Amino acid sequence: HPSQGVSLGDTVTLRCHLPQPAAWVELYQDGLLRSYKDMDKHQVMAEFSLVCVKLEDAMKYWCQYRVLEPPGISEKSVPIELVVTDHRYSPPNISISHEKIVEVGTNVTIQCCNQGYGGIIFLHKDGHSAPLQHQDPRGGGTATFILVAVTPADSGTYRCSYHPKASLFVSSPLGDSVTLEVTPTPARPGRYLPPFACPQYRPWRGETVKDKDLANLVTWAQEQGFLKAPLLIFVAEEWRDIGDHVWDCVIFGGKDEKLLKPLRYMWHAVANTLKAI
């Protein structure tokens, strides 16, 4: 709690609901024990608070509980993903292919632009806790979502967000909205709105990084076949390719997955600084 809209600095409460009393409950963060809580025989819920949420807290969490009679440990709970909104990222832009009112059966296209940060773009509808659709527009910053043969149930307000490249559980703020109204009767002739051009991103400035973390990222990138020439360290396109490789390693796992989780924030700082130059 809250289940969505968590921003850096917020306090989040994670609740573990038990099917039976337990001796204690353990909270795991991405496979590592984060905290545990002793329980009394009448308790069937344990609460864990994350105070002043940081980027490092944006991960998967799950619970397990232990009983003494007979001794044993439960299966893992269904994991939850703590997605944290980082307001340093620019909100995405959005456009819709038709005017506000459309007729039942129309195909409506919504486009979202992620300001050049890469990663996955999500389409949200007000009143729904989970995104409706998502895309990873590799090689571009614009996702195209199609609402096929719309019905009155598709009426509502739509917005977009994106998870920056290599940050699975970090989100941009929600962007501006577009409103769709689907009428069961023929609507007045509407004007088709062509897709918009993705505007320039607004880069971060004044990034501060640790020398050790930067050195670790550069060393890893060179081991992967990047930064073969010294001047490439100042080329934004080279770092974009490095980011694609980081993204693949984080998603698909492998021996470098744990190393890259703290370094992906360093990659963002480098990439955004080069964009600002």
Tab-separated table of C-alpha atoms in Angstrom:
chain	number	residue	atom	x	y	z
A	1	HIS	CA	0.000	0.000	0.000
A	2	PRO	CA	-0.258	2.153	-1.999
A	3	SER	CA	-0.617	-0.358	-4.835
A	4	GLN	CA	0.428	2.130	-7.519
A	5	GLY	CA	1.741	5.644	-7.943
A	6	VAL	CA	4.724	5.159	-5.597
A	7	SER	CA	7.345	7.898	-5.966
A	8	LEU	CA	10.890	8.234	-4.691
A	9	GLY	CA	10.804	9.263	-1.034
A	10	ASP	CA	7.382	7.752	-0.311
A	11	THR	CA	6.712	5.198	2.414
A	12	VAL	CA	5.324	1.863	1.248
A	13	THR	CA	3.754	-0.887	3.335
A	14	LEU	CA	4.029	-4.487	2.142
A	15	ARG	CA	1.489	-6.882	3.676
A	16	CYS	CA	1.925	-10.644	3.878
A	17	HIS	CA	-1.389	-12.462	4.415
A	18	LEU	CA	-1.056	-15.917	5.965
A	19	PRO	CA	-3.417	-18.885	5.573
A	20	GLN	CA	-2.577	-19.977	9.138
A	21	PRO	CA	-0.733	-18.686	12.221
A	22	ALA	CA	3.062	-18.839	11.954
A	23	ALA	CA	6.137	-18.425	14.143
A	24	TRP	CA	7.604	-15.757	11.894
A	25	VAL	CA	7.289	-14.271	8.426
A	26	GLU	CA	10.152	-13.455	6.045
A	27	LEU	CA	10.154	-10.769	3.350
A	28	TYR	CA	12.432	-11.376	0.371
A	29	GLN	CA	13.652	-8.740	-2.059
A	30	ASP	CA	14.693	-10.203	-5.395
A	31	GLY	CA	15.750	-13.457	-3.736
A	32	LEU	CA	17.540	-11.952	-0.724
A	33	LEU	CA	16.085	-11.834	2.789
A	34	ARG	CA	15.111	-8.205	3.400
A	35	SER	CA	13.396	-8.473	6.795
A	36	TYR	CA	11.481	-10.828	9.046
A	37	LYS	CA	8.880	-10.462	11.770
A	38	ASP	CA	8.043	-12.640	14.771
A	39	MET	CA	4.348	-13.488	14.987
A	40	ASP	CA	2.024	-14.442	17.801
A	41	LYS	CA	-0.458	-17.269	17.498
A	42	HIS	CA	-3.379	-15.001	16.630
A	43	GLN	CA	-1.762	-13.014	13.822
A	44	VAL	CA	-2.419	-13.889	10.189
A	45	MET	CA	-0.912	-10.781	8.579
A	46	ALA	CA	2.542	-9.219	8.769
A	47	GLU	CA	3.366	-5.682	7.664
A	48	PHE	CA	6.746	-4.441	6.466
A	49	SER	CA	7.382	-0.740	5.846
A	50	LEU	CA	9.837	0.673	3.342
A	51	VAL	CA	10.543	4.197	4.539
A	52	CYS	CA	11.724	6.833	2.072
A	53	VAL	CA	11.734	4.544	-0.966
A	54	LYS	CA	14.889	4.650	-3.104
A	55	LEU	CA	15.636	3.395	-6.617
A	56	GLU	CA	17.295	0.328	-5.098
A	57	ASP	CA	13.944	-0.646	-3.534
A	58	ALA	CA	12.270	-0.992	-6.940
A	59	MET	CA	12.324	-4.778	-7.252
A	60	LYS	CA	10.246	-7.939	-6.829
A	61	TYR	CA	9.135	-8.966	-3.325
A	62	TRP	CA	7.597	-12.105	-1.903
A	63	CYS	CA	6.845	-13.651	1.497
A	64	GLN	CA	7.407	-16.978	3.178
A	65	TYR	CA	6.403	-18.086	6.647
A	66	ARG	CA	7.734	-20.684	9.056
A	67	VAL	CA	5.866	-22.876	11.535
A	68	LEU	CA	7.254	-24.799	14.496
A	69	GLU	CA	4.773	-27.659	14.851
A	70	PRO	CA	5.516	-29.533	12.734
A	71	PRO	CA	8.658	-27.615	11.679
A	72	GLY	CA	8.464	-26.345	8.141
A	73	ILE	CA	8.507	-23.444	5.720
A	74	SER	CA	5.804	-22.400	3.303
A	75	GLU	CA	6.039	-22.033	-0.448
A	76	LYS	CA	6.890	-18.597	-1.775
A	77	SER	CA	3.981	-16.219	-2.111
A	78	VAL	CA	3.007	-14.803	-5.472
A	79	PRO	CA	5.607	-12.043	-6.049
A	80	ILE	CA	4.659	-8.398	-6.325
A	81	GLU	CA	6.586	-5.766	-8.250
A	82	LEU	CA	7.319	-2.459	-6.581
A	83	VAL	CA	7.402	0.059	-9.431
A	84	VAL	CA	8.759	3.453	-8.358
A	85	THR	CA	8.046	6.678	-10.230
A	86	ASP	CA	11.142	8.802	-10.784
A	87	HIS	CA	10.055	12.370	-11.573
A	88	ARG	CA	13.466	13.212	-13.014
A	89	TYR	CA	12.280	11.523	-16.209
A	90	SER	CA	10.202	13.629	-18.582
A	91	PRO	CA	6.560	12.516	-18.928
A	92	PRO	CA	5.746	10.876	-22.264
A	93	ASN	CA	3.704	12.555	-24.976
A	94	ILE	CA	0.496	11.086	-26.368
A	95	SER	CA	-1.680	11.527	-29.465
A	96	ILE	CA	-4.881	9.895	-30.742
A	97	SER	CA	-5.860	9.199	-34.344
A	98	HIS	CA	-9.426	10.526	-34.115
A	99	GLU	CA	-11.268	13.353	-32.476
A	100	LYS	CA	-12.924	12.891	-29.105
A	101	ILE	CA	-16.135	11.144	-30.304
A	102	VAL	CA	-16.020	8.043	-32.508
A	103	GLU	CA	-18.562	5.467	-33.638
A	104	VAL	CA	-18.742	1.883	-32.401
A	105	GLY	CA	-16.530	-0.409	-34.484
A	106	THR	CA	-13.887	2.217	-35.276
A	107	ASN	CA	-10.221	1.290	-34.991
A	108	VAL	CA	-8.526	3.940	-32.864
A	109	THR	CA	-4.751	4.424	-32.767
A	110	ILE	CA	-2.985	5.938	-29.768
A	111	GLN	CA	0.697	6.819	-30.007
A	112	CYS	CA	3.037	7.434	-27.094
A	113	CYS	CA	6.550	8.900	-27.253
A	114	ASN	CA	9.042	8.149	-24.474
A	115	GLN	CA	11.225	11.259	-24.903
A	116	GLY	CA	14.173	9.273	-26.252
A	117	TYR	CA	14.898	7.281	-23.080
A	118	GLY	CA	14.223	3.842	-24.601
A	119	GLY	CA	12.684	0.957	-22.697
A	120	ILE	CA	9.075	-0.227	-22.486
A	121	ILE	CA	6.102	2.103	-23.073
A	122	PHE	CA	2.803	1.463	-21.278
A	123	LEU	CA	-0.736	2.548	-22.138
A	124	HIS	CA	-2.956	3.288	-19.125
A	125	LYS	CA	-6.659	3.945	-18.800
A	126	ASP	CA	-7.972	5.948	-15.856
A	127	GLY	CA	-9.788	3.678	-13.412
A	128	HIS	CA	-7.677	0.606	-14.227
A	129	SER	CA	-4.886	-0.340	-11.842
A	130	ALA	CA	-2.845	-2.224	-14.456
A	131	PRO	CA	-1.682	-0.963	-17.858
A	132	LEU	CA	-3.832	-2.022	-20.815
A	133	GLN	CA	-0.971	-2.646	-23.242
A	134	HIS	CA	2.795	-2.271	-23.477
A	135	GLN	CA	5.413	-2.198	-26.211
A	136	ASP	CA	9.187	-2.147	-26.472
A	137	PRO	CA	9.798	0.046	-29.554
A	138	ARG	CA	13.369	-1.024	-30.225
A	139	GLY	CA	15.113	1.382	-32.561
A	140	GLY	CA	12.624	4.171	-31.876
A	141	GLY	CA	10.910	6.076	-29.129
A	142	THR	CA	7.274	5.812	-30.231
A	143	ALA	CA	4.803	3.032	-29.444
A	144	THR	CA	1.616	2.582	-31.456
A	145	PHE	CA	-1.352	1.076	-29.603
A	146	ILE	CA	-4.458	0.062	-31.577
A	147	LEU	CA	-7.896	-0.228	-30.007
A	148	VAL	CA	-9.670	-2.549	-32.445
A	149	ALA	CA	-13.416	-2.133	-33.158
A	150	VAL	CA	-14.041	0.048	-30.112
A	151	THR	CA	-17.205	-0.237	-28.025
A	152	PRO	CA	-18.665	2.097	-25.365
A	153	ALA	CA	-16.576	0.186	-22.812
A	154	ASP	CA	-13.466	1.702	-24.431
A	155	SER	CA	-14.637	5.222	-23.604
A	156	GLY	CA	-12.406	6.931	-21.093
A	157	THR	CA	-9.174	8.810	-20.485
A	158	TYR	CA	-5.862	7.353	-21.625
A	159	ARG	CA	-2.296	8.209	-20.601
A	160	CYS	CA	1.158	6.748	-21.093
A	161	SER	CA	4.232	6.014	-19.021
A	162	TYR	CA	7.516	4.250	-19.757
A	163	HIS	CA	10.088	2.194	-17.912
A	164	PRO	CA	13.488	3.551	-18.978
A	165	LYS	CA	15.888	1.171	-20.612
A	166	ALA	CA	17.470	-1.325	-18.177
A	167	SER	CA	15.180	-0.219	-15.298
A	168	LEU	CA	12.415	-2.799	-15.119
A	169	PHE	CA	10.767	-1.369	-12.007
A	170	VAL	CA	11.389	2.369	-12.452
A	171	SER	CA	8.705	4.402	-14.194
A	172	SER	CA	8.357	7.850	-15.639
A	173	PRO	CA	5.458	10.004	-14.426
A	174	LEU	CA	2.194	9.618	-16.315
A	175	GLY	CA	1.984	12.009	-19.244
A	176	ASP	CA	-0.835	14.185	-20.536
A	177	SER	CA	-4.139	12.506	-21.356
A	178	VAL	CA	-6.390	11.987	-24.345
A	179	THR	CA	-10.112	11.281	-23.999
A	180	LEU	CA	-12.092	8.848	-26.111
A	181	GLU	CA	-15.895	8.735	-26.258
A	182	VAL	CA	-17.492	5.881	-28.174
A	183	THR	CA	-21.076	6.476	-29.227
A	184	PRO	CA	-23.436	3.670	-30.331
A	185	THR	CA	-24.942	5.990	-32.927
A	186	PRO	CA	-23.112	7.469	-35.920
A	187	ALA	CA	-20.890	10.329	-34.785
A	188	ARG	CA	-20.448	13.543	-36.678
A	189	PRO	CA	-17.651	13.360	-39.262
A	190	GLY	CA	-14.368	13.581	-37.404
A	191	ARG	CA	-11.036	14.942	-38.421
A	192	TYR	CA	-8.236	12.395	-38.609
A	193	LEU	CA	-5.236	13.512	-36.575
A	194	PRO	CA	-1.976	12.318	-38.119
A	195	PRO	CA	0.713	10.785	-35.895
A	196	PHE	CA	2.848	13.355	-34.158
A	197	ALA	CA	6.596	13.675	-34.392
A	198	CYS	CA	8.386	12.675	-31.241
A	199	PRO	CA	9.673	15.898	-29.635
A	200	GLN	CA	13.117	16.346	-28.243
A	201	TYR	CA	13.681	14.954	-24.770
A	202	ARG	CA	14.577	17.201	-21.866
A	203	PRO	CA	17.890	15.847	-20.569
A	204	TRP	CA	19.124	15.778	-17.023
A	205	ARG	CA	22.007	18.009	-16.150
A	206	GLY	CA	24.520	18.046	-13.317
A	207	GLU	CA	24.756	14.267	-12.872
A	208	THR	CA	27.028	13.166	-10.041
A	209	VAL	CA	28.487	9.663	-10.156
A	210	LYS	CA	30.996	7.631	-8.178
A	211	ASP	CA	34.329	7.029	-9.892
A	212	LYS	CA	34.327	3.368	-8.841
A	213	ASP	CA	30.872	2.696	-10.289
A	214	LEU	CA	31.761	4.423	-13.552
A	215	ALA	CA	34.998	2.435	-13.798
A	216	ASN	CA	33.095	-0.824	-13.173
A	217	LEU	CA	30.590	-0.010	-15.919
A	218	VAL	CA	33.310	0.933	-18.419
A	219	THR	CA	35.265	-2.240	-17.621
A	220	TRP	CA	32.168	-4.406	-18.081
A	221	ALA	CA	31.290	-2.665	-21.366
A	222	GLN	CA	34.814	-3.240	-22.703
A	223	GLU	CA	34.619	-6.918	-21.733
A	224	GLN	CA	31.413	-7.120	-23.784
A	225	GLY	CA	33.142	-5.696	-26.864
A	226	PHE	CA	32.147	-2.026	-26.534
A	227	LEU	CA	34.296	1.118	-26.120
A	228	LYS	CA	37.091	-0.358	-28.226
A	229	ALA	CA	38.523	3.104	-28.877
A	230	PRO	CA	39.062	5.651	-26.058
A	231	LEU	CA	37.029	8.384	-27.790
A	232	LEU	CA	33.944	6.139	-27.945
A	233	ILE	CA	33.367	6.820	-24.254
A	234	PHE	CA	32.089	10.257	-25.314
A	235	VAL	CA	29.764	8.976	-28.080
A	236	ALA	CA	26.061	8.830	-27.151
A	237	GLU	CA	25.289	6.201	-29.829
A	238	GLU	CA	27.863	3.835	-28.322
A	239	TRP	CA	26.219	4.165	-24.911
A	240	ARG	CA	22.816	3.569	-26.488
A	241	ASP	CA	24.097	0.231	-27.805
A	242	ILE	CA	25.566	-0.542	-24.387
A	243	GLY	CA	22.171	0.211	-22.855
A	244	ASP	CA	20.473	-2.224	-25.251
A	245	HIS	CA	22.922	-4.913	-24.144
A	246	VAL	CA	22.394	-4.094	-20.452
A	247	TRP	CA	18.645	-4.312	-21.025
A	248	ASP	CA	18.963	-7.771	-22.617
A	249	CYS	CA	21.190	-9.026	-19.796
A	250	VAL	CA	18.797	-7.792	-17.088
A	251	ILE	CA	15.705	-9.253	-18.794
A	252	PHE	CA	17.141	-12.621	-19.778
A	253	GLY	CA	19.415	-13.077	-16.754
A	254	GLY	CA	22.808	-14.714	-16.780
A	255	LYS	CA	26.031	-14.397	-14.858
A	256	ASP	CA	26.126	-10.590	-15.208
A	257	GLU	CA	22.578	-9.957	-13.948
A	258	LYS	CA	23.520	-9.188	-10.309
A	259	LEU	CA	26.473	-7.028	-11.375
A	260	LEU	CA	24.305	-4.945	-13.696
A	261	LYS	CA	21.441	-4.190	-11.336
A	262	PRO	CA	23.360	-1.447	-9.472
A	263	LEU	CA	25.224	-0.362	-12.636
A	264	ARG	CA	22.095	0.292	-14.705
A	265	TYR	CA	21.547	3.546	-12.789
A	266	MET	CA	25.102	4.524	-13.682
A	267	TRP	CA	24.323	3.825	-17.342
A	268	HIS	CA	21.339	6.205	-17.140
A	269	ALA	CA	23.526	8.954	-15.692
A	270	VAL	CA	26.148	8.577	-18.439
A	271	ALA	CA	23.615	8.352	-21.271
A	272	ASN	CA	21.595	11.322	-20.082
A	273	THR	CA	24.704	13.444	-19.567
A	274	LEU	CA	25.888	12.744	-23.124
A	275	LYS	CA	22.449	13.652	-24.480
A	276	ALA	CA	22.700	16.998	-22.692
A	277	ILE	CA	26.048	17.908	-24.239
